[in-house]
Amino acid sequence: MDFDLHEHPHRRYNPLTGEYILVSPHRMKRPWQGQVEKSEEEIRPQHDPDCYLCPGNSRVGGEQNPQYKNTFVFTNDFAALKEDVPSGSLEKGDLLRAKSEKGICKVICFSPRHDLTLPQMEVSEIVKVIELWQKEYQELGSHPEINYVQIFENKGQMMGCSNPHPHGQIWAQSTVPMEPVLECKHQGDYLQKYGRSLLEDYVKQELEEKERIVLENEHFVTLVPFWAVWPFETMIISKRHIANILQFTKEEKQAYAQMLKQLTILYDNLFETSFPYSAGIHQSPTDGLEYKEWHFHHHFYPPLLRSATVKKFMVGYEMLGDPQRDITAESSAERLRNLPRVHYKESKP
Ligand code: H2U
Ligand code: ZN
């Protein structure tokens, strides 16, 4: 009997982090049979007087939002990281160690419209979101004490998002957190070994193999990574080896906005629901050093497994051993790729 990736249990390697995932395809071999329950569609107003992100409304801290027309950014009123933290540390031998951490947290509204989400926004409006990400990455990153800027979005109650108004967050801080540290190390080792970007080589290989590609345009590829953990996890990767969003050309910015719209349309169409996820950009740290190894990418980690309500749980073996999945990355990519490209709310009267 020959080993078959689509048949036999196996462990897949994540070359970005050095971690492993257990894949059990034999449990999922049957074709799709599950009932697709739809979630209750809530109808939202364009402006919600009780929303703390809508233009003109007051936030919990008492501040009033301006009548913004496109995007709007403010310092998080309940920031997890703060600038005015005294420097200090605690060390009791090797075992009890802590160090103070400085940072800045911001909230970004993607649109003044309370009822929209990224897939329903115009590409030109998403370009404005990208431009704000660029501005914040640049400005926050230029603070001497900010060495890493994490741009991300939590979408949907299932991901702990507190408000349906389209928004994301930025946490900027003095230390590079663990996930980017791992990716930095593995990209660095690869660059040293081969003289090329890990993700540039990976994208080339995936474009040849095709089976994990979801979307492609002139400057970006969206794929389900070979080592995906979440059922419909994807990455948007730039074809060009660029370290951060400040290096985008005008065309790349446009193509990235298109990719964000198209991917989030596919996601919404999968279970005909506003698809929940946590997503965010990985790019070079802002400590002033050169990071030739870094290759820009955007991770999407969606929790849904089988329908608009049935999510994957990371429990048991996954908390104690390795993460595990049944549905293979290849079949997830195939399902996403074959979905209609028009948002389900637009294609139905
Ligand atoms: P999430 O929906 O991803 O939780 O982001 C919303 C953020 O908005 C959250 O971090 C902040 C919360 O601290 N917030 C304010 O800054 N001001 C408010 O008036 C309410 C919520
Ligand atoms: Zn709102």
Tab-separated table of C-alpha atoms and ligand atoms in Angstrom:
chain	number	residue	atom	x	y	z
A	1	MET	CA	0.000	0.000	0.000
A	2	ASP	CA	1.437	3.393	-1.011
A	3	PHE	CA	1.086	6.435	1.195
A	4	ASP	CA	-1.642	8.715	-0.109
A	5	LEU	CA	-2.102	12.257	1.260
A	6	HIS	CA	-5.822	12.078	0.574
A	7	GLU	CA	-6.316	8.739	2.248
A	8	HIS	CA	-3.934	8.154	5.141
A	9	PRO	CA	-3.376	10.004	8.419
A	10	HIS	CA	-0.263	12.146	8.291
A	11	ARG	CA	1.474	15.122	9.843
A	12	ARG	CA	2.080	18.228	7.754
A	13	TYR	CA	4.898	20.690	8.401
A	14	ASN	CA	4.412	24.437	8.599
A	15	PRO	CA	7.665	25.890	7.198
A	16	LEU	CA	6.770	29.388	8.441
A	17	THR	CA	6.606	28.405	12.112
A	18	GLY	CA	8.187	24.949	12.312
A	19	GLU	CA	4.953	23.512	13.781
A	20	TYR	CA	3.015	20.421	12.718
A	21	ILE	CA	-0.642	19.584	12.065
A	22	LEU	CA	-2.213	16.129	12.103
A	23	VAL	CA	-4.392	15.471	9.033
A	24	SER	CA	-6.938	12.623	9.098
A	25	PRO	CA	-8.420	12.595	5.576
A	26	HIS	CA	-9.975	9.122	5.905
A	27	ARG	CA	-12.568	10.648	8.230
A	28	MET	CA	-13.714	13.062	5.544
A	29	LYS	CA	-13.461	11.065	2.343
A	30	ARG	CA	-17.188	10.937	1.752
A	31	PRO	CA	-18.575	13.734	-0.419
A	32	TRP	CA	-20.318	16.663	1.194
A	33	GLN	CA	-23.608	15.537	2.754
A	34	GLY	CA	-24.082	17.772	5.745
A	35	GLN	CA	-27.121	19.932	6.078
A	36	VAL	CA	-26.255	23.572	5.644
A	37	GLU	CA	-28.275	25.406	8.259
A	38	LYS	CA	-28.388	29.105	7.623
A	39	SER	CA	-27.977	31.564	10.444
A	40	GLU	CA	-30.627	34.168	11.091
A	41	GLU	CA	-29.760	37.085	8.833
A	42	GLU	CA	-29.928	40.242	10.861
A	43	ILE	CA	-30.825	43.347	8.960
A	44	ARG	CA	-28.729	46.263	10.091
A	45	PRO	CA	-29.425	49.981	9.595
A	46	GLN	CA	-26.886	52.137	7.734
A	47	HIS	CA	-26.492	54.147	10.920
A	48	ASP	CA	-27.139	52.746	14.378
A	49	PRO	CA	-27.615	55.393	17.084
A	50	ASP	CA	-26.381	52.909	19.715
A	51	CYS	CA	-23.169	51.937	17.868
A	52	TYR	CA	-19.976	53.358	19.359
A	53	LEU	CA	-18.268	53.260	15.947
A	54	CYS	CA	-20.878	55.028	13.791
A	55	PRO	CA	-20.111	58.645	12.760
A	56	GLY	CA	-21.237	61.306	15.232
A	57	ASN	CA	-21.920	58.838	18.061
A	58	SER	CA	-20.327	58.825	21.503
A	59	ARG	CA	-17.956	56.132	22.618
A	60	VAL	CA	-17.973	54.513	26.038
A	61	GLY	CA	-15.274	56.864	27.323
A	62	GLY	CA	-17.426	59.886	26.397
A	63	GLU	CA	-15.515	60.945	23.275
A	64	GLN	CA	-17.537	61.743	20.198
A	65	ASN	CA	-16.739	60.300	16.759
A	66	PRO	CA	-16.465	62.831	13.927
A	67	GLN	CA	-18.817	62.719	10.930
A	68	TYR	CA	-16.232	60.671	9.050
A	69	LYS	CA	-16.854	59.897	5.376
A	70	ASN	CA	-14.460	57.035	4.625
A	71	THR	CA	-12.288	55.542	7.352
A	72	PHE	CA	-11.722	56.618	10.940
A	73	VAL	CA	-9.008	55.684	13.445
A	74	PHE	CA	-8.852	56.329	17.189
A	75	THR	CA	-6.859	55.123	20.184
A	76	ASN	CA	-8.628	52.180	21.823
A	77	ASP	CA	-10.473	53.407	24.912
A	78	PHE	CA	-9.714	50.077	26.606
A	79	ALA	CA	-6.224	49.546	25.238
A	80	ALA	CA	-4.401	46.328	26.128
A	81	LEU	CA	-1.091	48.139	25.729
A	82	LYS	CA	-0.199	51.595	27.002
A	83	GLU	CA	2.577	54.112	26.365
A	84	ASP	CA	3.028	55.370	29.904
A	85	VAL	CA	4.252	52.191	31.529
A	86	PRO	CA	7.237	52.372	33.883
A	87	SER	CA	10.161	50.281	32.666
A	88	GLY	CA	10.822	47.377	34.935
A	89	SER	CA	11.211	43.671	35.244
A	90	LEU	CA	10.887	40.836	37.690
A	91	GLU	CA	13.272	37.937	37.805
A	92	LYS	CA	13.204	35.309	40.498
A	93	GLY	CA	15.679	32.800	39.190
A	94	ASP	CA	14.926	31.210	35.839
A	95	LEU	CA	11.349	30.409	36.626
A	96	LEU	CA	9.451	33.579	37.471
A	97	ARG	CA	10.210	36.211	34.877
A	98	ALA	CA	8.309	39.268	33.646
A	99	LYS	CA	9.119	42.503	31.868
A	100	SER	CA	7.083	45.658	31.361
A	101	GLU	CA	5.751	46.206	27.840
A	102	LYS	CA	4.875	49.493	26.142
A	103	GLY	CA	2.504	49.907	23.260
A	104	ILE	CA	-0.374	51.667	21.535
A	105	CYS	CA	-3.737	50.151	20.527
A	106	LYS	CA	-5.988	51.646	17.910
A	107	VAL	CA	-9.365	50.879	16.389
A	108	ILE	CA	-9.986	51.457	12.671
A	109	CYS	CA	-13.468	51.863	11.209
A	110	PHE	CA	-13.454	50.625	7.630
A	111	SER	CA	-16.574	52.524	6.602
A	112	PRO	CA	-19.119	54.975	8.039
A	113	ARG	CA	-21.829	52.485	7.024
A	114	HIS	CA	-22.897	50.308	9.959
A	115	ASP	CA	-24.510	47.732	7.658
A	116	LEU	CA	-21.521	46.924	5.435
A	117	THR	CA	-18.630	44.480	5.679
A	118	LEU	CA	-15.488	44.215	3.505
A	119	PRO	CA	-17.070	41.986	0.805
A	120	GLN	CA	-19.875	44.495	0.340
A	121	MET	CA	-17.609	47.534	0.106
A	122	GLU	CA	-16.329	48.967	-3.192
A	123	VAL	CA	-12.727	48.148	-4.129
A	124	SER	CA	-11.986	51.906	-4.052
A	125	GLU	CA	-13.240	52.019	-0.443
A	126	ILE	CA	-11.072	49.042	0.530
A	127	VAL	CA	-8.105	50.879	-1.026
A	128	LYS	CA	-8.755	53.644	1.535
A	129	VAL	CA	-8.583	51.063	4.342
A	130	ILE	CA	-5.241	49.819	2.983
A	131	GLU	CA	-3.979	53.393	2.794
A	132	LEU	CA	-4.903	53.901	6.436
A	133	TRP	CA	-3.090	50.661	7.373
A	134	GLN	CA	-0.034	52.026	5.537
A	135	LYS	CA	-0.228	55.378	7.328
A	136	GLU	CA	-0.597	53.757	10.748
A	137	TYR	CA	2.151	51.206	10.113
A	138	GLN	CA	4.458	54.062	9.100
A	139	GLU	CA	3.526	56.434	11.928
A	140	LEU	CA	3.345	53.929	14.748
A	141	GLY	CA	6.450	52.154	13.493
A	142	SER	CA	8.447	55.394	13.543
A	143	HIS	CA	8.035	55.734	17.357
A	144	PRO	CA	11.400	54.778	18.861
A	145	GLU	CA	9.684	52.425	21.306
A	146	ILE	CA	7.404	50.699	18.797
A	147	ASN	CA	9.193	47.804	17.140
A	148	TYR	CA	6.257	45.828	15.812
A	149	VAL	CA	2.832	46.795	14.439
A	150	GLN	CA	0.115	44.132	14.295
A	151	ILE	CA	-2.832	45.018	12.052
A	152	PHE	CA	-5.796	42.659	12.445
A	153	GLU	CA	-9.549	42.213	12.269
A	154	ASN	CA	-11.882	40.114	14.419
A	155	LYS	CA	-15.119	39.558	12.593
A	156	GLY	CA	-18.292	38.063	13.991
A	157	GLN	CA	-19.503	37.332	17.504
A	158	MET	CA	-18.010	33.866	17.243
A	159	MET	CA	-14.559	35.476	17.159
A	160	GLY	CA	-15.266	37.741	20.110
A	161	CYS	CA	-15.964	40.770	17.991
A	162	SER	CA	-17.899	43.271	20.045
A	163	ASN	CA	-19.680	45.164	17.278
A	164	PRO	CA	-20.844	44.375	13.708
A	165	HIS	CA	-19.786	47.812	12.444
A	166	PRO	CA	-16.937	47.075	9.973
A	167	HIS	CA	-13.722	47.662	11.895
A	168	GLY	CA	-10.307	46.311	12.703
A	169	GLN	CA	-7.613	46.908	15.273
A	170	ILE	CA	-3.913	47.684	15.515
A	171	TRP	CA	-1.742	46.714	18.443
A	172	ALA	CA	1.735	48.226	18.246
A	173	GLN	CA	4.395	47.432	20.827
A	174	SER	CA	8.036	47.398	21.784
A	175	THR	CA	8.567	43.624	21.576
A	176	VAL	CA	7.989	41.475	18.497
A	177	PRO	CA	5.372	38.893	19.597
A	178	MET	CA	5.911	35.128	19.349
A	179	GLU	CA	4.122	34.264	16.089
A	180	PRO	CA	6.008	36.813	13.959
A	181	VAL	CA	9.240	35.890	15.766
A	182	LEU	CA	8.793	32.273	14.628
A	183	GLU	CA	7.945	33.283	11.065
A	184	CYS	CA	10.904	35.672	11.014
A	185	LYS	CA	13.285	32.934	12.103
A	186	HIS	CA	12.049	30.408	9.539
A	187	GLN	CA	12.003	32.936	6.703
A	188	GLY	CA	15.498	34.021	7.736
A	189	ASP	CA	16.858	30.464	7.789
A	190	TYR	CA	15.367	29.824	4.349
A	191	LEU	CA	16.792	33.013	2.860
A	192	GLN	CA	20.198	32.133	4.230
A	193	LYS	CA	20.044	28.591	2.847
A	194	TYR	CA	18.657	29.333	-0.630
A	195	GLY	CA	19.135	33.081	-1.121
A	196	ARG	CA	15.420	33.402	-1.929
A	197	SER	CA	12.213	34.267	-0.079
A	198	LEU	CA	10.466	31.252	1.461
A	199	LEU	CA	7.041	32.495	0.429
A	200	GLU	CA	8.140	33.456	-3.073
A	201	ASP	CA	9.272	29.882	-3.629
A	202	TYR	CA	6.152	28.542	-1.924
A	203	VAL	CA	3.814	30.605	-4.127
A	204	LYS	CA	5.646	29.430	-7.263
A	205	GLN	CA	5.288	25.808	-6.214
A	206	GLU	CA	1.600	26.236	-5.347
A	207	LEU	CA	0.889	27.938	-8.691
A	208	GLU	CA	2.374	24.887	-10.396
A	209	GLU	CA	0.482	22.374	-8.272
A	210	LYS	CA	-2.734	24.469	-8.449
A	211	GLU	CA	-4.817	22.342	-6.077
A	212	ARG	CA	-4.574	24.665	-3.080
A	213	ILE	CA	-5.036	27.921	-5.027
A	214	VAL	CA	-8.285	29.762	-4.328
A	215	LEU	CA	-7.785	33.052	-6.188
A	216	GLU	CA	-5.083	34.673	-8.262
A	217	ASN	CA	-4.606	38.092	-9.793
A	218	GLU	CA	-1.627	39.884	-11.285
A	219	HIS	CA	0.031	40.668	-7.954
A	220	PHE	CA	-1.460	38.361	-5.299
A	221	VAL	CA	-2.357	34.752	-4.681
A	222	THR	CA	-4.894	33.440	-2.173
A	223	LEU	CA	-4.396	29.825	-1.164
A	224	VAL	CA	-5.236	27.337	1.544
A	225	PRO	CA	-1.768	26.655	2.934
A	226	PHE	CA	-0.602	23.038	2.791
A	227	TRP	CA	-0.305	23.192	6.603
A	228	ALA	CA	-3.665	24.953	7.268
A	229	VAL	CA	-5.105	24.320	10.735
A	230	TRP	CA	-8.548	25.954	10.506
A	231	PRO	CA	-10.936	24.264	8.041
A	232	PHE	CA	-11.059	27.200	5.623
A	233	GLU	CA	-7.858	28.964	6.607
A	234	THR	CA	-6.253	30.985	3.815
A	235	MET	CA	-3.331	33.285	3.152
A	236	ILE	CA	-3.125	36.193	0.740
A	237	ILE	CA	0.511	36.385	-0.397
A	238	SER	CA	2.120	39.018	-2.608
A	239	LYS	CA	3.778	37.545	-5.686
A	240	ARG	CA	6.592	40.030	-5.332
A	241	HIS	CA	8.972	39.651	-2.425
A	242	ILE	CA	8.166	42.752	-0.400
A	243	ALA	CA	8.680	43.055	3.343
A	244	ASN	CA	5.784	45.360	4.232
A	245	ILE	CA	2.765	47.303	2.977
A	246	LEU	CA	4.745	50.503	2.476
A	247	GLN	CA	6.461	48.865	-0.488
A	248	PHE	CA	3.249	48.320	-2.463
A	249	THR	CA	3.061	49.946	-5.884
A	250	LYS	CA	-0.213	51.652	-6.796
A	251	GLU	CA	-1.159	48.587	-8.836
A	252	GLU	CA	-0.349	46.235	-5.963
A	253	LYS	CA	-2.508	48.257	-3.582
A	254	GLN	CA	-5.388	48.016	-6.032
A	255	ALA	CA	-4.860	44.286	-6.598
A	256	TYR	CA	-4.691	43.660	-2.832
A	257	ALA	CA	-7.995	45.501	-2.328
A	258	GLN	CA	-9.561	43.369	-5.070
A	259	MET	CA	-8.218	40.228	-3.440
A	260	LEU	CA	-9.630	41.198	-0.034
A	261	LYS	CA	-13.030	41.781	-1.591
A	262	GLN	CA	-13.045	38.582	-3.655
A	263	LEU	CA	-11.860	36.354	-0.830
A	264	THR	CA	-14.388	37.729	1.665
A	265	ILE	CA	-17.165	37.273	-0.958
A	266	LEU	CA	-16.196	33.597	-1.312
A	267	TYR	CA	-16.163	33.263	2.467
A	268	ASP	CA	-19.656	34.782	2.817
A	269	ASN	CA	-20.941	32.592	-0.007
A	270	LEU	CA	-19.599	29.375	1.545
A	271	PHE	CA	-22.359	29.108	4.161
A	272	GLU	CA	-24.404	32.107	3.010
A	273	THR	CA	-23.625	33.984	6.156
A	274	SER	CA	-21.470	36.918	7.200
A	275	PHE	CA	-18.401	34.716	7.622
A	276	PRO	CA	-16.578	35.110	10.943
A	277	TYR	CA	-12.791	35.104	11.156
A	278	SER	CA	-9.706	36.569	12.720
A	279	ALA	CA	-7.379	37.907	10.075
A	280	GLY	CA	-4.230	39.964	10.067
A	281	ILE	CA	-1.121	41.102	8.293
A	282	HIS	CA	2.324	39.708	8.927
A	283	GLN	CA	5.119	41.969	7.792
A	284	SER	CA	8.523	43.272	8.843
A	285	PRO	CA	9.100	44.649	12.355
A	286	THR	CA	9.608	48.412	12.730
A	287	ASP	CA	12.784	48.475	14.827
A	288	GLY	CA	14.801	50.095	12.032
A	289	LEU	CA	16.687	46.932	11.066
A	290	GLU	CA	16.562	45.496	7.580
A	291	TYR	CA	14.356	42.424	7.225
A	292	LYS	CA	15.170	41.002	3.798
A	293	GLU	CA	13.625	37.677	4.797
A	294	TRP	CA	10.151	39.062	5.461
A	295	HIS	CA	7.579	38.457	2.758
A	296	PHE	CA	4.236	40.243	3.173
A	297	HIS	CA	1.188	38.049	3.753
A	298	HIS	CA	-2.290	38.226	5.252
A	299	HIS	CA	-3.616	35.282	7.286
A	300	PHE	CA	-7.312	34.431	7.579
A	301	TYR	CA	-8.304	32.101	10.410
A	302	PRO	CA	-12.051	31.343	10.205
A	303	PRO	CA	-13.616	29.053	12.831
A	304	LEU	CA	-16.559	27.642	10.833
A	305	LEU	CA	-16.456	23.982	9.865
A	306	ARG	CA	-19.717	22.698	8.502
A	307	SER	CA	-22.324	25.444	8.389
A	308	ALA	CA	-23.056	28.979	9.504
A	309	THR	CA	-23.305	27.725	13.082
A	310	VAL	CA	-21.056	24.662	13.416
A	311	LYS	CA	-17.500	25.636	14.255
A	312	LYS	CA	-14.314	23.724	14.733
A	313	PHE	CA	-13.206	23.315	18.332
A	314	MET	CA	-9.541	23.345	19.251
A	315	VAL	CA	-9.839	20.946	22.170
A	316	GLY	CA	-8.484	17.758	23.671
A	317	TYR	CA	-5.567	16.403	21.665
A	318	GLU	CA	-5.251	19.763	19.941
A	319	MET	CA	-4.604	21.594	23.214
A	320	LEU	CA	-2.263	18.921	24.465
A	321	GLY	CA	-0.621	17.574	21.310
A	322	ASP	CA	-0.947	19.086	17.852
A	323	PRO	CA	-3.832	20.701	15.990
A	324	GLN	CA	-5.786	18.265	13.796
A	325	ARG	CA	-8.114	18.444	10.802
A	326	ASP	CA	-10.206	16.003	8.785
A	327	ILE	CA	-11.074	17.941	5.628
A	328	THR	CA	-7.838	18.386	3.678
A	329	ALA	CA	-6.433	21.738	2.606
A	330	GLU	CA	-6.937	20.592	-1.002
A	331	SER	CA	-10.661	19.934	-0.639
A	332	SER	CA	-11.207	23.207	1.246
A	333	ALA	CA	-9.446	25.104	-1.547
A	334	GLU	CA	-11.560	23.335	-4.147
A	335	ARG	CA	-14.788	24.235	-2.375
A	336	LEU	CA	-13.812	27.889	-1.976
A	337	ARG	CA	-12.564	28.179	-5.553
A	338	ASN	CA	-15.803	26.807	-6.998
A	339	LEU	CA	-18.150	29.183	-5.167
A	340	PRO	CA	-19.964	31.963	-7.027
A	341	ARG	CA	-17.902	35.158	-7.317
A	342	VAL	CA	-20.881	37.436	-6.697
A	343	HIS	CA	-21.966	38.032	-3.092
A	344	TYR	CA	-25.045	35.966	-2.262
A	345	LYS	CA	-26.908	39.040	-1.027
A	346	GLU	CA	-26.409	40.715	-4.400
A	347	SER	CA	-27.374	37.718	-6.464
A	348	LYS	CA	-30.722	37.324	-4.675
A	349	PRO	CA	-33.497	39.869	-4.790
B	1	H2U	P1	-13.391	44.163	18.690
B	1	H2U	O1	-14.777	44.250	18.193
B	1	H2U	O2	-12.469	43.423	17.769
B	1	H2U	O3	-13.345	43.685	20.115
B	1	H2U	O4	-12.815	45.651	18.696
B	1	H2U	C1	-13.488	46.709	19.256
B	1	H2U	C2	-12.550	47.474	20.156
B	1	H2U	O5	-13.139	48.727	20.404
B	1	H2U	C3	-12.290	46.826	21.502
B	1	H2U	O6	-10.925	46.518	21.600
B	1	H2U	C4	-12.768	49.161	21.698
B	1	H2U	C5	-12.710	47.897	22.511
B	1	H2U	O7	-11.740	48.023	23.522
B	1	H2U	N1	-13.744	50.159	22.146
B	1	H2U	C6	-13.350	51.465	22.286
B	1	H2U	O8	-12.181	51.770	22.105
B	1	H2U	N2	-14.270	52.421	22.637
B	1	H2U	C7	-15.585	52.146	22.881
B	1	H2U	O9	-16.351	53.050	23.147
B	1	H2U	C8	-16.068	50.760	22.850
B	1	H2U	C9	-15.085	49.714	22.406
B	2	ZN	ZN	-22.094	51.464	13.522
